[in-house]
mmCIF file of C-alpha atoms and ligand atoms in Angstrom:
data_model
loop_
_atom_site.group_PDB
_atom_site.id
_atom_site.type_symbol
_atom_site.label_atom_id
_atom_site.label_comp_id
_atom_site.label_asym_id
_atom_site.label_seq_id
_atom_site.Cartn_x
_atom_site.Cartn_y
_atom_site.Cartn_z
ATOM 1 C CA UNK E 567 -144.395 -99.043 -11.481
ATOM 2 C CA UNK E 568 -143.545 -97.143 -8.306
ATOM 3 C CA UNK E 569 -140.449 -95.020 -8.408
ATOM 4 C CA UNK E 570 -137.565 -96.786 -6.709
ATOM 5 C CA UNK E 571 -136.160 -94.906 -3.745
ATOM 6 C CA UNK E 572 -133.429 -95.521 -1.233
ATOM 7 C CA UNK E 573 -134.112 -95.212 2.492
ATOM 8 C CA UNK E 574 -136.130 -98.342 3.211
ATOM 9 C CA UNK E 575 -139.723 -97.115 2.860
ATOM 10 C CA UNK E 576 -140.646 -100.525 1.451
ATOM 11 C CA UNK E 577 -139.706 -102.147 4.759
ATOM 12 C CA UNK E 578 -136.072 -102.996 4.028
ATOM 13 C CA UNK E 579 -132.908 -101.449 2.677
ATOM 14 C CA UNK E 580 -131.598 -102.834 -0.605
ATOM 15 C CA UNK E 581 -128.028 -104.083 -0.446
ATOM 16 C CA UNK E 582 -126.515 -105.132 -3.770
ATOM 17 C CA UNK E 583 -123.846 -107.761 -3.163
ATOM 18 C CA UNK E 584 -121.982 -108.315 -6.474
ATOM 19 C CA UNK E 585 -121.085 -104.913 -7.827
ATOM 20 C CA UNK E 586 -117.952 -104.327 -9.899
ATOM 21 C CA UNK E 587 -115.288 -101.689 -10.452
ATOM 22 C CA UNK E 588 -111.972 -101.429 -12.296
ATOM 23 C CA UNK E 589 -108.934 -99.213 -11.951
ATOM 24 C CA UNK E 590 -107.387 -97.455 -14.938
ATOM 25 C CA UNK E 591 -104.176 -99.396 -14.315
ATOM 26 C CA UNK E 592 -105.891 -102.783 -14.434
ATOM 27 C CA UNK E 593 -107.803 -101.765 -17.549
ATOM 28 C CA UNK E 594 -104.592 -100.668 -19.279
ATOM 29 C CA UNK E 595 -102.839 -103.844 -18.194
ATOM 30 C CA UNK E 596 -105.695 -105.882 -19.732
ATOM 31 C CA UNK E 597 -105.209 -104.000 -23.001
ATOM 32 C CA UNK E 598 -101.458 -104.677 -22.936
ATOM 33 C CA UNK E 599 -102.022 -108.365 -22.265
ATOM 34 C CA UNK E 600 -104.397 -108.654 -25.210
ATOM 35 C CA UNK E 601 -102.056 -106.693 -27.488
ATOM 36 C CA UNK E 602 -99.227 -109.023 -26.458
ATOM 37 C CA UNK E 603 -101.264 -111.987 -27.685
ATOM 38 C CA UNK E 604 -101.934 -113.691 -24.350
ATOM 39 C CA UNK E 605 -102.979 -117.323 -24.743
ATOM 40 C CA UNK E 606 -106.168 -117.150 -22.684
ATOM 41 C CA UNK E 607 -109.184 -117.326 -25.002
ATOM 42 C CA UNK E 608 -111.760 -116.638 -22.285
ATOM 43 C CA UNK E 609 -109.976 -113.478 -21.185
ATOM 44 C CA UNK E 610 -109.435 -112.317 -24.773
ATOM 45 C CA UNK E 611 -113.108 -112.894 -25.601
ATOM 46 C CA UNK E 612 -114.263 -110.943 -22.521
ATOM 47 C CA UNK E 613 -111.838 -108.029 -22.367
ATOM 48 C CA UNK E 614 -111.186 -107.918 -26.085
ATOM 49 C CA UNK E 615 -114.863 -106.951 -26.187
ATOM 50 C CA UNK E 616 -115.160 -104.566 -23.232
ATOM 51 C CA UNK E 617 -111.800 -102.828 -23.747
ATOM 52 C CA UNK E 618 -111.956 -102.812 -27.537
ATOM 53 C CA UNK E 619 -115.523 -102.580 -28.798
ATOM 54 C CA UNK E 620 -117.027 -99.205 -29.791
ATOM 55 C CA UNK E 621 -120.505 -100.559 -28.929
ATOM 56 C CA UNK E 622 -122.664 -98.628 -26.461
ATOM 57 C CA UNK E 623 -122.716 -101.625 -24.125
ATOM 58 C CA UNK E 624 -118.926 -101.836 -23.879
ATOM 59 C CA UNK E 625 -118.212 -98.109 -23.623
ATOM 60 C CA UNK E 626 -120.891 -97.346 -21.055
ATOM 61 C CA UNK E 627 -119.907 -100.329 -18.898
ATOM 62 C CA UNK E 628 -116.201 -99.485 -18.963
ATOM 63 C CA UNK E 629 -116.994 -95.881 -18.026
ATOM 64 C CA UNK E 630 -119.241 -96.917 -15.163
ATOM 65 C CA UNK E 631 -116.770 -99.530 -13.893
ATOM 66 C CA UNK E 632 -114.186 -96.786 -13.355
ATOM 67 C CA UNK E 633 -116.420 -94.467 -11.361
ATOM 68 C CA UNK E 634 -116.480 -94.776 -7.579
ATOM 69 C CA UNK E 635 -118.224 -91.479 -6.912
ATOM 70 C CA UNK E 636 -121.163 -89.436 -8.230
ATOM 71 C CA UNK E 637 -122.029 -91.442 -11.290
ATOM 72 C CA UNK E 638 -122.246 -94.736 -9.434
ATOM 73 C CA UNK E 639 -124.165 -93.181 -6.565
ATOM 74 C CA UNK E 640 -126.539 -91.529 -9.027
ATOM 75 C CA UNK E 641 -127.195 -94.901 -10.640
ATOM 76 C CA UNK E 642 -127.739 -96.473 -7.208
ATOM 77 C CA UNK E 643 -130.170 -93.704 -6.267
ATOM 78 C CA UNK E 644 -132.106 -94.157 -9.505
ATOM 79 C CA UNK E 645 -132.420 -97.901 -8.879
ATOM 80 C CA UNK E 646 -133.185 -97.653 -5.151
ATOM 81 C CA UNK E 647 -129.947 -99.328 -4.076
ATOM 82 C CA UNK E 648 -128.941 -98.250 -0.571
ATOM 83 C CA UNK E 649 -125.594 -100.019 -0.377
ATOM 84 C CA UNK E 650 -123.266 -101.607 -2.927
ATOM 85 C CA UNK E 651 -120.780 -104.311 -1.993
ATOM 86 C CA UNK E 652 -118.058 -103.668 -4.539
ATOM 87 C CA UNK E 653 -115.273 -105.866 -5.887
ATOM 88 C CA UNK E 654 -112.582 -105.653 -8.542
ATOM 89 C CA UNK E 655 -114.183 -106.904 -11.747
ATOM 90 C CA UNK E 656 -113.392 -110.282 -13.291
ATOM 91 C CA UNK E 657 -110.856 -111.700 -13.830
ATOM 92 C CA UNK E 658 -109.225 -109.246 -11.422
ATOM 93 C CA UNK E 659 -105.477 -109.570 -11.457
ATOM 94 C CA UNK E 660 -105.549 -113.363 -11.801
ATOM 95 C CA UNK E 661 -104.370 -113.141 -15.418
ATOM 96 C CA UNK E 662 -101.017 -111.477 -14.718
ATOM 97 C CA UNK E 663 -97.625 -112.756 -13.632
ATOM 98 C CA UNK E 664 -97.344 -112.693 -9.836
ATOM 99 C CA UNK E 665 -95.224 -109.541 -9.460
ATOM 100 C CA UNK E 666 -97.428 -107.422 -11.714
ATOM 101 C CA UNK E 667 -100.537 -108.917 -10.070
ATOM 102 C CA UNK E 668 -99.390 -108.003 -6.557
ATOM 103 C CA UNK E 669 -98.766 -104.359 -7.455
ATOM 104 C CA UNK E 670 -102.072 -103.919 -9.294
ATOM 105 C CA UNK E 671 -103.951 -105.660 -6.480
ATOM 106 C CA UNK E 672 -102.548 -103.410 -3.732
ATOM 107 C CA UNK E 673 -103.389 -100.326 -5.749
ATOM 108 C CA UNK E 674 -106.925 -101.533 -6.495
ATOM 109 C CA UNK E 675 -107.519 -102.282 -2.822
ATOM 110 C CA UNK E 676 -106.182 -98.880 -1.787
ATOM 111 C CA UNK E 677 -108.419 -97.090 -4.271
ATOM 112 C CA UNK E 678 -111.492 -99.056 -3.243
ATOM 113 C CA UNK E 679 -110.765 -98.420 0.437
ATOM 114 C CA UNK E 680 -110.475 -94.681 -0.278
ATOM 115 C CA UNK E 681 -113.823 -94.725 -2.111
ATOM 116 C CA UNK E 682 -115.466 -96.554 0.791
ATOM 117 C CA UNK E 683 -114.005 -93.860 3.042
ATOM 118 C CA UNK E 684 -115.560 -91.129 0.869
ATOM 119 C CA UNK E 685 -118.963 -92.860 0.816
ATOM 120 C CA UNK E 686 -119.160 -94.915 3.981
ATOM 121 C CA UNK E 687 -122.950 -95.163 3.992
ATOM 122 C CA UNK E 688 -123.151 -96.389 0.394
ATOM 123 C CA UNK E 689 -120.073 -98.525 -0.389
ATOM 124 C CA UNK E 690 -118.645 -101.672 1.151
ATOM 125 C CA UNK E 691 -115.510 -103.249 -0.311
ATOM 126 C CA UNK E 692 -114.197 -106.734 -0.945
ATOM 127 C CA UNK E 693 -110.462 -107.484 -0.821
ATOM 128 C CA UNK E 694 -108.880 -108.308 -4.169
ATOM 129 C CA UNK E 695 -106.118 -110.923 -4.110
ATOM 130 C CA UNK E 696 -103.423 -112.288 -6.395
ATOM 131 C CA UNK E 697 -103.923 -116.017 -5.865
ATOM 132 C CA UNK E 698 -100.811 -116.727 -7.941
ATOM 133 C CA UNK E 699 -99.078 -115.901 -4.643
ATOM 134 C CA UNK E 700 -101.250 -117.501 -1.985
ATOM 135 C CA UNK E 701 -99.062 -116.619 1.011
ATOM 136 C CA UNK E 702 -98.999 -112.969 -0.048
ATOM 137 C CA UNK E 703 -102.758 -113.057 -0.660
ATOM 138 C CA UNK E 704 -103.343 -114.344 2.866
ATOM 139 C CA UNK E 705 -101.519 -111.241 4.140
ATOM 140 C CA UNK E 706 -103.471 -108.997 1.786
ATOM 141 C CA UNK E 707 -106.703 -110.481 3.152
ATOM 142 C CA UNK E 708 -105.559 -109.391 6.629
ATOM 143 C CA UNK E 709 -104.693 -105.933 5.311
ATOM 144 C CA UNK E 710 -108.074 -105.704 3.577
ATOM 145 C CA UNK E 711 -109.813 -106.704 6.774
ATOM 146 C CA UNK E 712 -107.972 -103.919 8.606
ATOM 147 C CA UNK E 713 -109.034 -101.494 5.836
ATOM 148 C CA UNK E 714 -112.656 -102.407 6.558
ATOM 149 C CA UNK E 715 -113.381 -104.750 3.655
ATOM 150 C CA UNK E 716 -116.053 -107.334 4.373
ATOM 151 C CA UNK E 717 -115.244 -110.191 1.978
ATOM 152 C CA UNK E 718 -112.595 -111.540 -0.386
ATOM 153 C CA UNK E 719 -113.183 -111.600 -4.133
ATOM 154 C CA UNK E 720 -111.927 -114.718 -5.906
ATOM 155 C CA UNK E 721 -112.391 -114.135 -9.615
ATOM 156 C CA UNK E 722 -112.389 -117.751 -10.705
ATOM 157 C CA UNK E 723 -109.544 -119.817 -12.063
ATOM 158 C CA UNK E 724 -105.948 -118.637 -11.979
ATOM 159 C CA UNK E 725 -104.490 -118.719 -15.485
ATOM 160 C CA UNK E 726 -106.368 -121.958 -16.086
ATOM 161 C CA UNK E 727 -105.797 -123.490 -12.638
ATOM 162 C CA UNK E 728 -108.657 -124.046 -10.233
ATOM 163 C CA UNK E 729 -108.065 -123.160 -6.612
ATOM 164 C CA UNK E 730 -108.706 -126.634 -5.218
ATOM 165 C CA UNK E 731 -104.942 -127.238 -5.517
ATOM 166 C CA UNK E 732 -103.500 -127.192 -1.999
ATOM 167 C CA UNK E 733 -101.088 -124.368 -2.804
ATOM 168 C CA UNK E 734 -104.085 -121.989 -2.808
ATOM 169 C CA UNK E 735 -105.345 -123.055 0.595
ATOM 170 C CA UNK E 736 -103.545 -120.340 2.627
ATOM 171 C CA UNK E 737 -106.134 -117.991 1.090
ATOM 172 C CA UNK E 738 -108.998 -120.000 2.554
ATOM 173 C CA UNK E 739 -107.226 -120.451 5.857
ATOM 174 C CA UNK E 740 -106.896 -116.665 6.193
ATOM 175 C CA UNK E 741 -110.527 -116.059 5.222
ATOM 176 C CA UNK E 742 -111.790 -118.624 7.707
ATOM 177 C CA UNK E 743 -109.591 -117.245 10.499
ATOM 178 C CA UNK E 744 -110.998 -113.735 9.964
ATOM 179 C CA UNK E 745 -114.555 -115.042 9.450
ATOM 180 C CA UNK E 746 -114.672 -113.135 6.172
ATOM 181 C CA UNK E 747 -116.586 -114.715 3.259
ATOM 182 C CA UNK E 748 -114.990 -115.586 -0.088
ATOM 183 C CA UNK E 749 -117.064 -114.499 -3.080
ATOM 184 C CA UNK E 750 -116.352 -116.886 -5.954
ATOM 185 C CA UNK E 751 -117.107 -114.830 -9.049
ATOM 186 C CA UNK E 752 -117.066 -116.020 -12.680
ATOM 187 C CA UNK E 753 -114.695 -115.153 -15.483
ATOM 188 C CA UNK E 754 -114.267 -116.641 -18.932
ATOM 189 C CA UNK E 755 -113.908 -120.436 -18.828
ATOM 190 C CA UNK E 756 -110.412 -121.837 -18.517
ATOM 191 C CA UNK E 757 -108.501 -122.676 -21.670
ATOM 192 C CA UNK E 758 -109.150 -126.359 -21.034
ATOM 193 C CA UNK E 759 -112.893 -125.893 -20.861
ATOM 194 C CA UNK E 760 -113.753 -123.135 -23.279
ATOM 195 C CA UNK E 761 -113.472 -124.662 -26.778
ATOM 196 C CA UNK E 762 -117.043 -125.732 -27.646
ATOM 197 C CA UNK E 763 -118.494 -122.797 -25.702
ATOM 198 C CA UNK E 764 -116.466 -120.161 -27.537
ATOM 199 C CA UNK E 765 -117.293 -121.711 -30.931
ATOM 200 C CA UNK E 766 -120.930 -120.750 -30.459
ATOM 201 C CA UNK E 767 -120.521 -117.509 -28.525
ATOM 202 C CA UNK E 768 -121.561 -119.196 -25.277
ATOM 203 C CA UNK E 769 -118.385 -118.564 -23.254
ATOM 204 C CA UNK E 770 -119.474 -115.348 -21.521
ATOM 205 C CA UNK E 771 -122.100 -114.501 -18.928
ATOM 206 C CA UNK E 772 -124.681 -116.140 -21.188
ATOM 207 C CA UNK E 773 -123.579 -119.627 -20.030
ATOM 208 C CA UNK E 774 -119.821 -120.224 -19.890
ATOM 209 C CA UNK E 775 -119.322 -118.119 -16.760
ATOM 210 C CA UNK E 776 -121.736 -120.340 -14.889
ATOM 211 C CA UNK E 777 -120.255 -123.560 -16.260
ATOM 212 C CA UNK E 778 -116.753 -122.572 -15.168
ATOM 213 C CA UNK E 779 -117.788 -121.211 -11.769
ATOM 214 C CA UNK E 780 -120.126 -124.059 -10.896
ATOM 215 C CA UNK E 781 -117.371 -126.495 -11.849
ATOM 216 C CA UNK E 782 -114.848 -124.550 -9.756
ATOM 217 C CA UNK E 783 -117.055 -124.649 -6.667
ATOM 218 C CA UNK E 784 -117.795 -128.349 -7.161
ATOM 219 C CA UNK E 785 -114.082 -129.095 -7.442
ATOM 220 C CA UNK E 786 -113.493 -127.285 -4.153
ATOM 221 C CA UNK E 787 -116.304 -129.223 -2.475
ATOM 222 C CA UNK E 788 -115.254 -132.700 -3.656
ATOM 223 C CA UNK E 789 -111.633 -131.959 -2.748
ATOM 224 C CA UNK E 790 -112.814 -131.474 0.831
ATOM 225 C CA UNK E 791 -112.247 -127.716 1.177
ATOM 226 C CA UNK E 792 -115.172 -127.349 3.578
ATOM 227 C CA UNK E 793 -114.140 -130.377 5.619
ATOM 228 C CA UNK E 794 -110.683 -128.870 6.049
ATOM 229 C CA UNK E 795 -112.161 -125.401 6.779
ATOM 230 C CA UNK E 796 -115.613 -126.121 8.237
ATOM 231 C CA UNK E 797 -116.309 -122.507 9.216
ATOM 232 C CA UNK E 798 -115.313 -121.073 5.835
ATOM 233 C CA UNK E 799 -118.096 -119.075 4.146
ATOM 234 C CA UNK E 800 -118.409 -118.967 0.369
ATOM 235 C CA UNK E 801 -120.746 -116.800 -1.653
ATOM 236 C CA UNK E 802 -121.642 -117.638 -5.215
ATOM 237 C CA UNK E 803 -123.745 -115.531 -7.577
ATOM 238 C CA UNK E 804 -126.235 -116.054 -10.389
ATOM 239 C CA UNK E 805 -128.555 -118.233 -8.349
ATOM 240 C CA UNK E 806 -125.717 -120.520 -7.268
ATOM 241 C CA UNK E 807 -124.383 -121.051 -10.805
ATOM 242 C CA UNK E 808 -127.065 -123.732 -11.374
ATOM 243 C CA UNK E 809 -125.772 -126.049 -8.649
ATOM 244 C CA UNK E 810 -128.829 -125.819 -6.347
ATOM 245 C CA UNK E 811 -130.962 -127.188 -9.191
ATOM 246 C CA UNK E 812 -128.526 -130.098 -9.591
ATOM 247 C CA UNK E 813 -128.368 -130.909 -5.860
ATOM 248 C CA UNK E 814 -130.233 -134.210 -5.895
ATOM 249 C CA UNK E 815 -128.267 -135.683 -8.768
ATOM 250 C CA UNK E 816 -124.960 -134.384 -7.435
ATOM 251 C CA UNK E 817 -125.582 -136.044 -4.082
ATOM 252 C CA UNK E 818 -126.755 -139.312 -5.591
ATOM 253 C CA UNK E 819 -124.055 -139.732 -8.203
ATOM 254 C CA UNK E 820 -121.213 -138.447 -6.055
ATOM 255 C CA UNK E 821 -122.101 -141.015 -3.373
ATOM 256 C CA UNK E 822 -122.448 -143.740 -6.016
ATOM 257 C CA UNK E 823 -119.026 -142.844 -7.411
ATOM 258 C CA UNK E 824 -117.481 -143.073 -3.960
ATOM 259 C CA UNK E 825 -119.180 -146.389 -3.070
ATOM 260 C CA UNK E 826 -118.140 -148.076 -6.280
ATOM 261 C CA UNK E 827 -114.510 -147.013 -6.027
ATOM 262 C CA UNK E 828 -114.711 -145.637 -9.546
ATOM 263 C CA UNK E 829 -112.468 -142.686 -8.735
ATOM 264 C CA UNK E 830 -109.611 -143.877 -6.551
ATOM 265 C CA UNK E 831 -108.536 -140.290 -5.833
ATOM 266 C CA UNK E 832 -111.871 -139.153 -4.363
ATOM 267 C CA UNK E 833 -112.057 -139.150 -0.592
ATOM 268 C CA UNK E 834 -115.309 -139.462 1.361
ATOM 269 C CA UNK E 835 -116.746 -136.169 2.552
ATOM 270 C CA UNK E 836 -118.312 -135.351 5.895
ATOM 271 C CA UNK E 837 -121.517 -134.180 4.190
ATOM 272 C CA UNK E 838 -123.339 -134.788 0.931
ATOM 273 C CA UNK E 839 -122.539 -132.076 -1.628
ATOM 274 C CA UNK E 840 -125.830 -130.314 -0.903
ATOM 275 C CA UNK E 841 -124.905 -130.249 2.795
ATOM 276 C CA UNK E 842 -122.207 -127.667 2.090
ATOM 277 C CA UNK E 843 -124.820 -125.457 0.440
ATOM 278 C CA UNK E 844 -126.693 -125.494 3.727
ATOM 279 C CA UNK E 845 -123.643 -124.990 5.945
ATOM 280 C CA UNK E 846 -120.924 -123.037 4.100
ATOM 281 C CA UNK E 847 -122.401 -121.502 0.959
ATOM 282 C CA UNK E 848 -124.622 -118.483 0.321
ATOM 283 C CA UNK E 849 -126.248 -117.696 -3.008
ATOM 284 C CA UNK E 850 -126.853 -114.312 -4.594
ATOM 285 C CA UNK E 851 -129.133 -113.450 -7.486
ATOM 286 C CA UNK E 852 -126.866 -111.240 -9.563
ATOM 287 C CA UNK E 853 -128.113 -111.290 -13.131
ATOM 288 C CA UNK E 854 -130.952 -113.673 -12.201
ATOM 289 C CA UNK E 855 -133.965 -111.459 -11.701
ATOM 290 C CA UNK E 856 -136.323 -114.377 -11.996
ATOM 291 C CA UNK E 857 -138.754 -115.132 -9.229
ATOM 292 C CA UNK E 858 -139.140 -118.890 -9.874
ATOM 293 C CA UNK E 859 -135.379 -119.381 -9.474
ATOM 294 C CA UNK E 860 -135.330 -117.278 -6.305
ATOM 295 C CA UNK E 861 -138.319 -119.123 -4.829
ATOM 296 C CA UNK E 862 -136.701 -122.473 -5.702
ATOM 297 C CA UNK E 863 -133.519 -121.562 -3.810
ATOM 298 C CA UNK E 864 -135.542 -120.164 -0.930
ATOM 299 C CA UNK E 865 -137.389 -123.473 -0.600
ATOM 300 C CA UNK E 866 -134.339 -125.727 -1.030
ATOM 301 C CA UNK E 867 -131.572 -123.716 0.683
ATOM 302 C CA UNK E 868 -133.587 -121.566 3.069
ATOM 303 C CA UNK E 869 -134.653 -117.922 3.294
ATOM 304 C CA UNK E 870 -131.478 -117.194 5.262
ATOM 305 C CA UNK E 871 -129.083 -118.185 2.426
ATOM 306 C CA UNK E 872 -130.246 -116.077 -0.532
ATOM 307 C CA UNK E 873 -129.243 -112.486 -1.255
ATOM 308 C CA UNK E 874 -129.940 -109.707 -3.681
ATOM 309 C CA UNK E 875 -127.301 -108.488 -6.161
ATOM 310 C CA UNK E 876 -127.497 -106.322 -9.246
ATOM 311 C CA UNK E 877 -124.183 -107.011 -10.994
ATOM 312 C CA UNK E 878 -123.670 -103.314 -11.685
ATOM 313 C CA UNK E 879 -122.704 -102.136 -14.225
ATOM 314 C CA UNK E 880 -123.013 -105.304 -16.296
ATOM 315 C CA UNK E 881 -126.741 -105.666 -15.667
ATOM 316 C CA UNK E 882 -128.007 -102.271 -14.607
ATOM 317 C CA UNK E 883 -131.772 -102.685 -14.952
ATOM 318 C CA UNK E 884 -133.824 -100.729 -12.379
ATOM 319 C CA UNK E 885 -136.971 -102.604 -13.465
ATOM 320 C CA UNK E 886 -135.356 -105.802 -12.198
ATOM 321 C CA UNK E 887 -135.205 -104.254 -8.737
ATOM 322 C CA UNK E 888 -138.919 -103.493 -8.910
ATOM 323 C CA UNK E 889 -139.666 -107.051 -10.068
ATOM 324 C CA UNK E 890 -137.931 -108.427 -7.001
ATOM 325 C CA UNK E 891 -139.710 -105.977 -4.707
ATOM 326 C CA UNK E 892 -142.909 -107.465 -6.105
ATOM 327 C CA UNK E 893 -142.043 -111.112 -5.396
ATOM 328 C CA UNK E 894 -144.715 -113.138 -3.623
ATOM 329 C CA UNK E 895 -142.805 -113.517 -0.381
ATOM 330 C CA UNK E 896 -143.515 -112.521 3.218
ATOM 331 C CA UNK E 897 -141.999 -109.142 4.066
ATOM 332 C CA UNK E 898 -139.749 -110.816 6.641
ATOM 333 C CA UNK E 899 -138.199 -113.061 3.954
ATOM 334 C CA UNK E 900 -137.909 -110.227 1.463
ATOM 335 C CA UNK E 901 -136.102 -108.177 4.092
ATOM 336 C CA UNK E 902 -133.702 -111.066 4.662
ATOM 337 C CA UNK E 903 -133.150 -111.328 0.894
ATOM 338 C CA UNK E 904 -132.472 -107.626 0.328
ATOM 339 C CA UNK E 905 -130.857 -106.655 3.612
ATOM 340 C CA UNK E 906 -130.632 -108.935 6.631
ATOM 341 C CA UNK E 907 -128.726 -111.832 5.097
ATOM 342 C CA UNK E 908 -126.115 -109.498 3.588
ATOM 343 C CA UNK E 909 -125.715 -107.711 6.920
ATOM 344 C CA UNK E 910 -125.200 -111.027 8.697
ATOM 345 C CA UNK E 911 -123.061 -112.870 6.112
ATOM 346 C CA UNK E 912 -120.762 -109.926 5.312
ATOM 347 C CA UNK E 913 -120.835 -108.693 8.911
ATOM 348 C CA UNK E 914 -121.881 -105.132 8.053
HETATM 349 C C1 1DF R 2030 -120.347 -109.862 -17.448
HETATM 350 C C2 1DF R 2030 -121.208 -110.383 -16.485
HETATM 351 C C3 1DF R 2030 -119.077 -109.424 -17.052
HETATM 352 C C4 1DF R 2030 -120.810 -110.475 -15.164
HETATM 353 C C5 1DF R 2030 -118.704 -109.506 -15.719
HETATM 354 O O1 1DF R 2030 -117.471 -109.151 -15.283
HETATM 355 C C6 1DF R 2030 -119.597 -109.950 -14.760
HETATM 356 C C7 1DF R 2030 -120.738 -109.785 -18.832
HETATM 357 C C8 1DF R 2030 -116.419 -109.041 -16.239
HETATM 358 O O2 1DF R 2030 -121.959 -109.734 -19.111
HETATM 359 O O3 1DF R 2030 -119.876 -109.733 -19.696
HETATM 360 O O4 1DF R 2030 -119.272 -109.829 -13.470
HETATM 361 N N1 1DF R 2030 -121.660 -111.165 -14.271
HETATM 362 O O5 1DF R 2030 -121.326 -111.388 -13.109
HETATM 363 O O6 1DF R 2030 -122.735 -111.692 -14.734
HETATM 364 MN MN1 MN R 2031 -120.582 -110.146 -11.724
#
């Protein structure tokens, strides 16, 4: 295996688009929430592990999440990552009451902006929000944009509520107006969804994250989010959280459901469900270093809609970078995957 280097000798720079960090304050607030017995089993499963386990996986990830300087850049250098697009880790501040969430969110954004200022060639930030307060979040998206952030991180459901409720739509209105993409990132499944997943240890990144996030995005689509905001850009990780593979059946059965009047509350959409994947949605391959899945999305969505991500520090595997360098793909498409699409979609 060739040594991985930054600098683009392979014909493209590598931009990693779903990279995570945490502040000490958010980490401590997670610990307090768990100690207080919060009734959110997905959150308790996830952060009860990372903030509480003595395992090497948990301790090394929590250490790396908190570093926005030499350690992270050293890891990027060792894996040949030129640029990291960094966001507050899941579930962000979505789990807190609104006032606490606002304060932690501002501080996290300020710290990330300072880190991007220290390492402007290596780090790009996403704006964290507190969707509990959508009007405030719309303003924070504007502030983040002014700070130089290139996307908004939406860390999944909001204390069990999905963001297709109209009260959340000021967030999407602001993102569309600034032409800044919304990255819909997983967290533990909502309390209403998690039961049978948690029983078998399937609630986390192994499967439950994708179930919850794919469901969330589908809810937004069928509620007409992208008809209301036709220029809104969404990014979804992990190969599209399985939805591209489902596209045919989603289109067929959604149309059949509409035609038959089975669901009185569903309104017709301007496009089939898969149409939004070709107009509004971009897919990254965080945690999905698997060429057949990447080639499938390239052939069904297009070479201009798929992007590289590592999911640092949760899946820091330099050999996965090398495997994707080696994909059977024309250099032009590989460059789009690793670099060009991220530059265009995030507006770097
Ligand atoms: C995990 C995976 C955690 C991802 C994450 O954030 C995360 C994990 C809390 O393995 O527990 O972002 N991921 O995106 O796959
Ligand atoms: Mn992630």
